[in-house]
Coordinates of C-alpha atoms in Angstrom, one line a residue:
X1037 CA 26.7 7.3 -11.0
X1038 CA 23.2 5.7 -10.6
X1039 CA 24.6 2.6 -11.9
X1040 CA 27.7 2.4 -9.8
X1041 CA 25.3 2.5 -7.0
X1042 CA 23.2 -0.3 -8.0
X1043 CA 26.5 -2.4 -9.0
X1044 CA 27.5 -1.7 -5.2
X1045 CA 24.9 -2.4 -3.9
X1046 CA 24.5 -5.7 -5.6
X1047 CA 27.6 -6.8 -4.9
X1048 CA 26.6 -6.2 -1.3
X1049 CA 24.0 -8.5 -1.5
X1050 CA 25.9 -11.1 -3.2
X1051 CA 28.0 -11.1 0.0
X1052 CA 25.5 -11.1 2.5
X1053 CA 23.4 -14.2 0.6
X1054 CA 26.7 -16.1 2.1
X1055 CA 25.2 -15.9 5.6
X1056 CA 21.5 -15.9 4.1
X1057 CA 21.3 -20.3 5.5
X1058 CA 20.0 -20.3 8.9
X1059 CA 19.9 -22.9 11.4
X1060 CA 16.7 -25.2 11.1
X1061 CA 15.1 -23.8 14.5
X1062 CA 15.6 -20.3 13.4
X1063 CA 13.5 -17.5 12.9
X1064 CA 13.0 -16.7 9.0
X1065 CA 14.5 -13.7 8.1
X1066 CA 12.0 -11.4 6.3
X1067 CA 12.3 -7.9 4.5
X1068 CA 9.5 -6.3 3.8
X1069 CA 9.8 -3.4 1.3
X1070 CA 6.7 -1.3 2.7
X1071 CA 6.1 -1.0 6.9
X1072 CA 2.5 -2.2 5.8
X1073 CA 3.7 -5.9 4.4
X1074 CA 6.0 -6.3 7.4
X1075 CA 3.5 -5.6 9.7
X1076 CA 1.2 -8.3 8.6
X1077 CA 4.1 -10.4 7.9
X1078 CA 4.8 -9.8 11.6
X1079 CA 1.5 -10.6 13.0
X1080 CA 1.0 -14.2 10.7
X1081 CA 4.4 -15.3 11.6
X1082 CA 4.8 -14.8 15.1
X1083 CA 8.2 -15.8 16.9
X1084 CA 8.7 -17.6 13.9
X1085 CA 10.2 -15.0 11.4
X1086 CA 12.3 -12.0 12.2
X1087 CA 10.9 -9.1 9.9
X1088 CA 12.7 -6.0 8.4
X1089 CA 10.7 -3.3 6.6
X1090 CA 12.5 -1.1 4.2
X1091 CA 10.0 2.0 3.9
X1092 CA 9.1 3.1 7.2
X1093 CA 9.0 6.4 7.1
X1094 CA 5.5 8.0 6.1
X1095 CA 7.0 11.1 5.0
X1096 CA 9.1 9.2 2.6
X1097 CA 8.0 9.5 -1.1
X1098 CA 7.7 5.7 -1.9
X1099 CA 8.1 6.5 -6.2
X1100 CA 11.3 8.4 -5.2
X1101 CA 13.2 5.9 -2.6
X1102 CA 16.4 5.1 -3.4
X1103 CA 18.0 1.9 -1.5
X1104 CA 20.9 2.3 0.8
X1105 CA 24.0 -0.3 0.9
X1106 CA 22.0 -1.1 4.4
X1107 CA 19.2 -1.9 2.5
X1108 CA 21.0 -4.5 0.1
X1109 CA 22.7 -6.0 2.8
X1110 CA 19.4 -7.1 4.9
X1111 CA 17.9 -8.2 1.3
X1112 CA 21.3 -10.0 0.8
X1113 CA 20.5 -12.1 4.2
X1114 CA 16.8 -12.5 3.5
X1115 CA 14.5 -15.9 2.9
X1116 CA 11.4 -14.2 2.4
X1117 CA 11.4 -11.0 0.6
X1118 CA 7.9 -9.1 0.3
X1119 CA 7.7 -6.2 -2.4
X1120 CA 4.4 -4.6 -3.6
X1121 CA 5.1 -4.6 -7.1
X1122 CA 3.1 -2.9 -9.5
X1123 CA 5.5 -0.3 -10.5
X1124 CA 5.4 0.9 -6.8
X1125 CA 8.6 -0.5 -5.5
X1126 CA 10.6 -1.0 -9.1
X1127 CA 14.3 -0.3 -6.9
X1128 CA 13.3 -3.4 -5.1
X1129 CA 13.0 -5.6 -8.4
X1130 CA 16.1 -3.8 -9.9
X1131 CA 18.4 -5.3 -6.4
X1132 CA 17.1 -8.7 -6.6
X1133 CA 17.3 -8.8 -10.3
X1134 CA 21.2 -8.5 -9.8
X1135 CA 21.1 -10.1 -6.7
X1136 CA 22.7 -13.5 -8.5
X1137 CA 21.0 -17.2 -8.8
X1138 CA 22.4 -19.3 -5.7
X1139 CA 20.3 -19.5 -2.6
X1140 CA 17.9 -16.5 -3.8
X1141 CA 15.5 -15.9 -1.2
X1142 CA 11.5 -16.5 -2.1
X1143 CA 10.4 -13.2 -3.0
X1144 CA 6.8 -12.4 -2.9
X1145 CA 5.3 -9.7 -5.2
X1146 CA 1.6 -8.7 -3.9
X1147 CA 1.2 -7.3 -7.8
X1148 CA 2.0 -10.9 -9.4
X1149 CA -0.1 -12.6 -6.7
X1150 CA -3.6 -10.2 -6.7
X1151 CA -3.3 -10.3 -11.0
X1152 CA -2.3 -6.5 -11.1
X1153 CA -2.0 -5.4 -15.1
X1154 CA -0.5 -2.1 -16.1
X1155 CA -2.7 0.3 -15.4
X1156 CA -4.6 -1.3 -12.3
X1157 CA -4.3 0.7 -8.4
X1158 CA -1.1 -0.6 -6.9
X1159 CA -2.3 0.6 -3.4
X1160 CA -3.2 -3.3 -2.6
X1161 CA -3.5 -2.7 1.1
X1162 CA -6.7 -0.6 0.4
X1163 CA -8.4 -3.9 -0.6
X1164 CA -8.9 -6.2 2.5
X1165 CA -9.4 -9.0 -0.4
X1166 CA -5.8 -8.3 -1.5
X1167 CA -4.7 -8.3 1.7
X1168 CA -5.6 -11.5 2.8
X1169 CA -4.2 -13.2 -0.3
X1170 CA -1.1 -11.7 1.0
X1171 CA -1.2 -13.1 4.5
X1172 CA -2.2 -16.8 3.2
X1173 CA 0.1 -16.8 0.9
X1174 CA 3.3 -15.7 3.4
X1175 CA 1.9 -18.3 5.2
X1176 CA 2.6 -21.0 3.2
X1177 CA 5.9 -19.9 2.0
X1178 CA 7.2 -19.7 5.8
X1179 CA 5.6 -23.2 6.0
X1180 CA 7.4 -24.2 3.3
X1181 CA 10.6 -23.5 4.8
X1182 CA 9.7 -24.6 8.3
X1183 CA 7.3 -27.2 7.7
X1184 CA 7.8 -28.1 11.6
X1185 CA 5.8 -24.8 12.2
X1186 CA 3.4 -24.8 9.9
X1187 CA 0.7 -25.9 12.5
X1188 CA 1.6 -22.4 14.1
X1189 CA 1.8 -20.4 11.0
X1190 CA -1.7 -21.7 10.1
X1191 CA -3.2 -20.9 13.6
X1192 CA -1.7 -17.5 13.3
X1193 CA -2.8 -16.8 9.7
X1194 CA -6.6 -17.8 11.0
X1195 CA -6.1 -15.2 13.5
X1196 CA -5.2 -12.8 11.2
X1197 CA -8.1 -13.3 8.9
X1198 CA -10.3 -13.4 11.4
X1199 CA -9.2 -9.6 12.7
X1200 CA -10.3 -8.3 9.4
X1201 CA -13.6 -9.8 9.4
X1202 CA -15.3 -6.4 11.6
X1203 CA -13.5 -4.2 8.8
X1204 CA -15.1 -6.2 6.0
X1205 CA -18.4 -5.8 7.9
X1206 CA -17.8 -1.9 8.4
X1207 CA -17.3 -1.8 4.6
X1208 CA -20.8 -3.7 4.0
X1209 CA -22.4 -0.9 6.4
X1210 CA -20.6 2.1 4.2
X1211 CA -21.2 0.4 1.0
X1212 CA -25.2 -0.2 2.2
X1213 CA -25.3 3.5 3.7
X1214 CA -23.3 5.6 0.4
X1215 CA -23.3 3.4 -2.7
X1216 CA -23.1 5.5 -5.6
X1217 CA -22.2 9.2 -3.7
X1218 CA -20.0 10.9 -5.6
X1219 CA -16.4 11.7 -4.5
X1220 CA -13.3 13.0 -5.8
X1221 CA -9.5 12.4 -5.4
X1222 CA -6.4 14.0 -6.4
X1223 CA -4.9 10.8 -7.3
X1224 CA -6.0 7.3 -6.9
X1225 CA -4.2 6.4 -3.5
X1226 CA -8.2 5.5 -2.0
X1227 CA -9.4 4.2 -5.3
X1228 CA -9.2 0.3 -4.4
X1229 CA -11.7 1.0 -0.9
X1230 CA -14.0 3.5 -2.8
X1231 CA -14.7 0.6 -5.1
X1232 CA -15.3 -1.5 -2.3
X1233 CA -17.7 0.7 -1.0
X1234 CA -19.4 1.6 -4.3
X1235 CA -19.2 5.3 -4.1
X1236 CA -18.6 7.0 -7.6
X1237 CA -15.4 8.4 -8.5
X1238 CA -15.3 11.7 -10.4
X1239 CA -12.2 13.0 -12.3
X1240 CA -10.5 10.1 -13.3
X1241 CA -8.5 11.7 -15.8
X1242 CA -7.0 13.7 -13.6
X1243 CA -5.9 11.1 -11.0
X1244 CA -4.9 8.8 -14.1
X1245 CA -2.2 11.8 -14.7
X1246 CA -1.1 12.0 -11.7
X1247 CA -0.8 8.1 -11.3
X1248 CA 1.5 8.3 -14.8
X1249 CA 3.7 11.1 -12.8
X1250 CA 2.1 14.1 -15.6
X1251 CA 0.7 17.3 -14.9
X1252 CA -3.4 16.9 -15.4
X1253 CA -4.1 18.9 -18.5
X1254 CA -5.6 22.1 -18.6
X1255 CA -9.4 20.7 -19.3
X1256 CA -9.1 18.3 -16.5
X1257 CA -7.9 20.9 -13.9
X1258 CA -11.0 23.3 -15.0
X1259 CA -13.2 19.7 -14.8
X1260 CA -11.7 19.1 -11.0
X1261 CA -12.6 22.6 -9.9
X1262 CA -16.1 22.7 -11.2
X1263 CA -16.8 19.9 -9.8
X1264 CA -15.7 21.4 -6.6
X1265 CA -17.2 24.6 -7.0
X1266 CA -20.6 23.4 -7.9
X1267 CA -20.9 20.9 -5.1
X1268 CA -20.8 17.6 -7.1
X1269 CA -19.4 15.8 -5.1
X1270 CA -19.6 14.8 -0.9
X1271 CA -16.2 14.2 -0.5
X1272 CA -12.2 15.4 -1.5
X1273 CA -10.2 12.6 -1.1
X1274 CA -6.1 14.1 -0.8
X1275 CA -3.0 12.1 -0.4
X1276 CA -1.3 13.4 2.9
X1277 CA 1.8 12.1 2.3
X1278 CA 2.2 14.7 -0.7
X1279 CA 1.4 18.5 -0.5
X1280 CA 1.7 21.3 -3.0
X1281 CA 0.5 24.5 -4.8
X1282 CA -2.0 22.3 -6.5
X1283 CA -3.3 20.4 -4.0
X1284 CA -3.8 23.3 -1.8
X1285 CA -5.8 25.1 -3.9
X1286 CA -8.2 22.2 -4.2
X1287 CA -8.2 21.6 -0.3
X1288 CA -9.2 25.7 -0.5
X1289 CA -12.0 25.0 -3.1
X1290 CA -13.4 22.0 -2.0
X1291 CA -14.0 23.5 2.1
X1292 CA -15.0 26.7 0.7
X1293 CA -17.6 24.9 -1.2
X1294 CA -18.5 23.1 2.2
X1295 CA -17.2 20.3 0.7
X1296 CA -15.4 17.7 3.4
X1297 CA -11.9 16.8 2.9
X1298 CA -10.4 13.2 3.7
X1299 CA -6.4 13.0 3.9
X1300 CA -4.9 9.2 3.6
X1301 CA -1.9 8.2 3.3
X1302 CA -0.2 5.4 1.9
X1303 CA 2.3 4.4 4.8
X1304 CA 1.5 2.4 7.9
X1305 CA 2.3 5.1 10.9
X1306 CA 4.9 4.0 13.1
X1307 CA 3.5 1.9 16.1
X1308 CA 0.4 0.9 14.3
X1309 CA -1.1 -2.3 13.2
X1310 CA -2.7 -2.4 9.8
X1311 CA -5.9 -2.8 11.5
X1312 CA -6.0 0.2 13.5
X1313 CA -4.8 2.1 10.6
X1314 CA -7.8 1.0 8.0
X1315 CA -10.0 1.1 11.1
X1316 CA -9.1 4.6 11.9
X1317 CA -9.4 5.4 7.8
X1318 CA -12.7 4.2 8.1
X1319 CA -13.8 6.3 10.3
X1320 CA -12.7 9.5 9.2
X1321 CA -14.5 8.5 5.9
X1322 CA -17.2 8.0 7.5
X1323 CA -16.9 11.2 9.2
X1324 CA -16.7 12.7 6.3
X1325 CA -19.3 11.5 4.2
X1326 CA -21.8 11.8 7.0
X1327 CA -20.9 15.7 6.8
X1328 CA -20.1 16.1 3.4
X1329 CA -22.8 17.7 1.0
X1330 CA -23.4 17.5 -3.0
X1331 CA -25.9 19.3 -4.9
X1332 CA -25.2 16.3 -7.8
X1333 CA -24.9 16.5 -11.5
X1334 CA -25.4 20.1 -12.8

């Protein structure tokens, strides 16, 4: 059944590609796999792009997402496709591989751009250096399609990069204040940001198991729970988009021990710009670090 659906979607993409060639003065058709990359594309591209994002519902599990025929049609019409890569949105890779070779779109894969390797963290939007690289590459791709709009695209790119400066300054201040503070997380969703700030991450084996889609072993679970009970970490970080008995137990143990709990997402909230989203996350992280307590190694 899965093969039949994929074949149908590929056929839809091939049919749609007939209409991909647009007038020279038309906005560039852009399809982003995730809303966060779509938002960045809109900010950089402005009126020179028409952006459509596929994963826009924060309640959707990106790892379990299945593309629809409409998604196939959108990809077939795209001139630029932005994919996260790194195993995060493999469904779009499969669709692009089967889309034929004629008049293929430019594919900007973030993982390839930033040098991702198997086992690395693929939540790239939590690393501002990677976001800057994506925005810069996107502006260049758009300029190659519309050379007459290159100057305007570069101007908007610079405006976007300038808006990241206050966020980078916030991160630097947090690093100065909280470098080395121990934290724990149920999965590595926020790992790139904690690394920039210099937080010391506990229970990495537990997170690796979750990232690989397996259940953590008894030793990993026991070690994590002991870290919480003994207050060896100051903040517990949970994925707000995934809940269940295991994460709720960790939440309960942390709160009972006086450890702050920070829930972060992996999808841009609707109606929110990237800078606002990350700024809000940093606000809540700072509050959690200030409120949490940790006894240190025991």
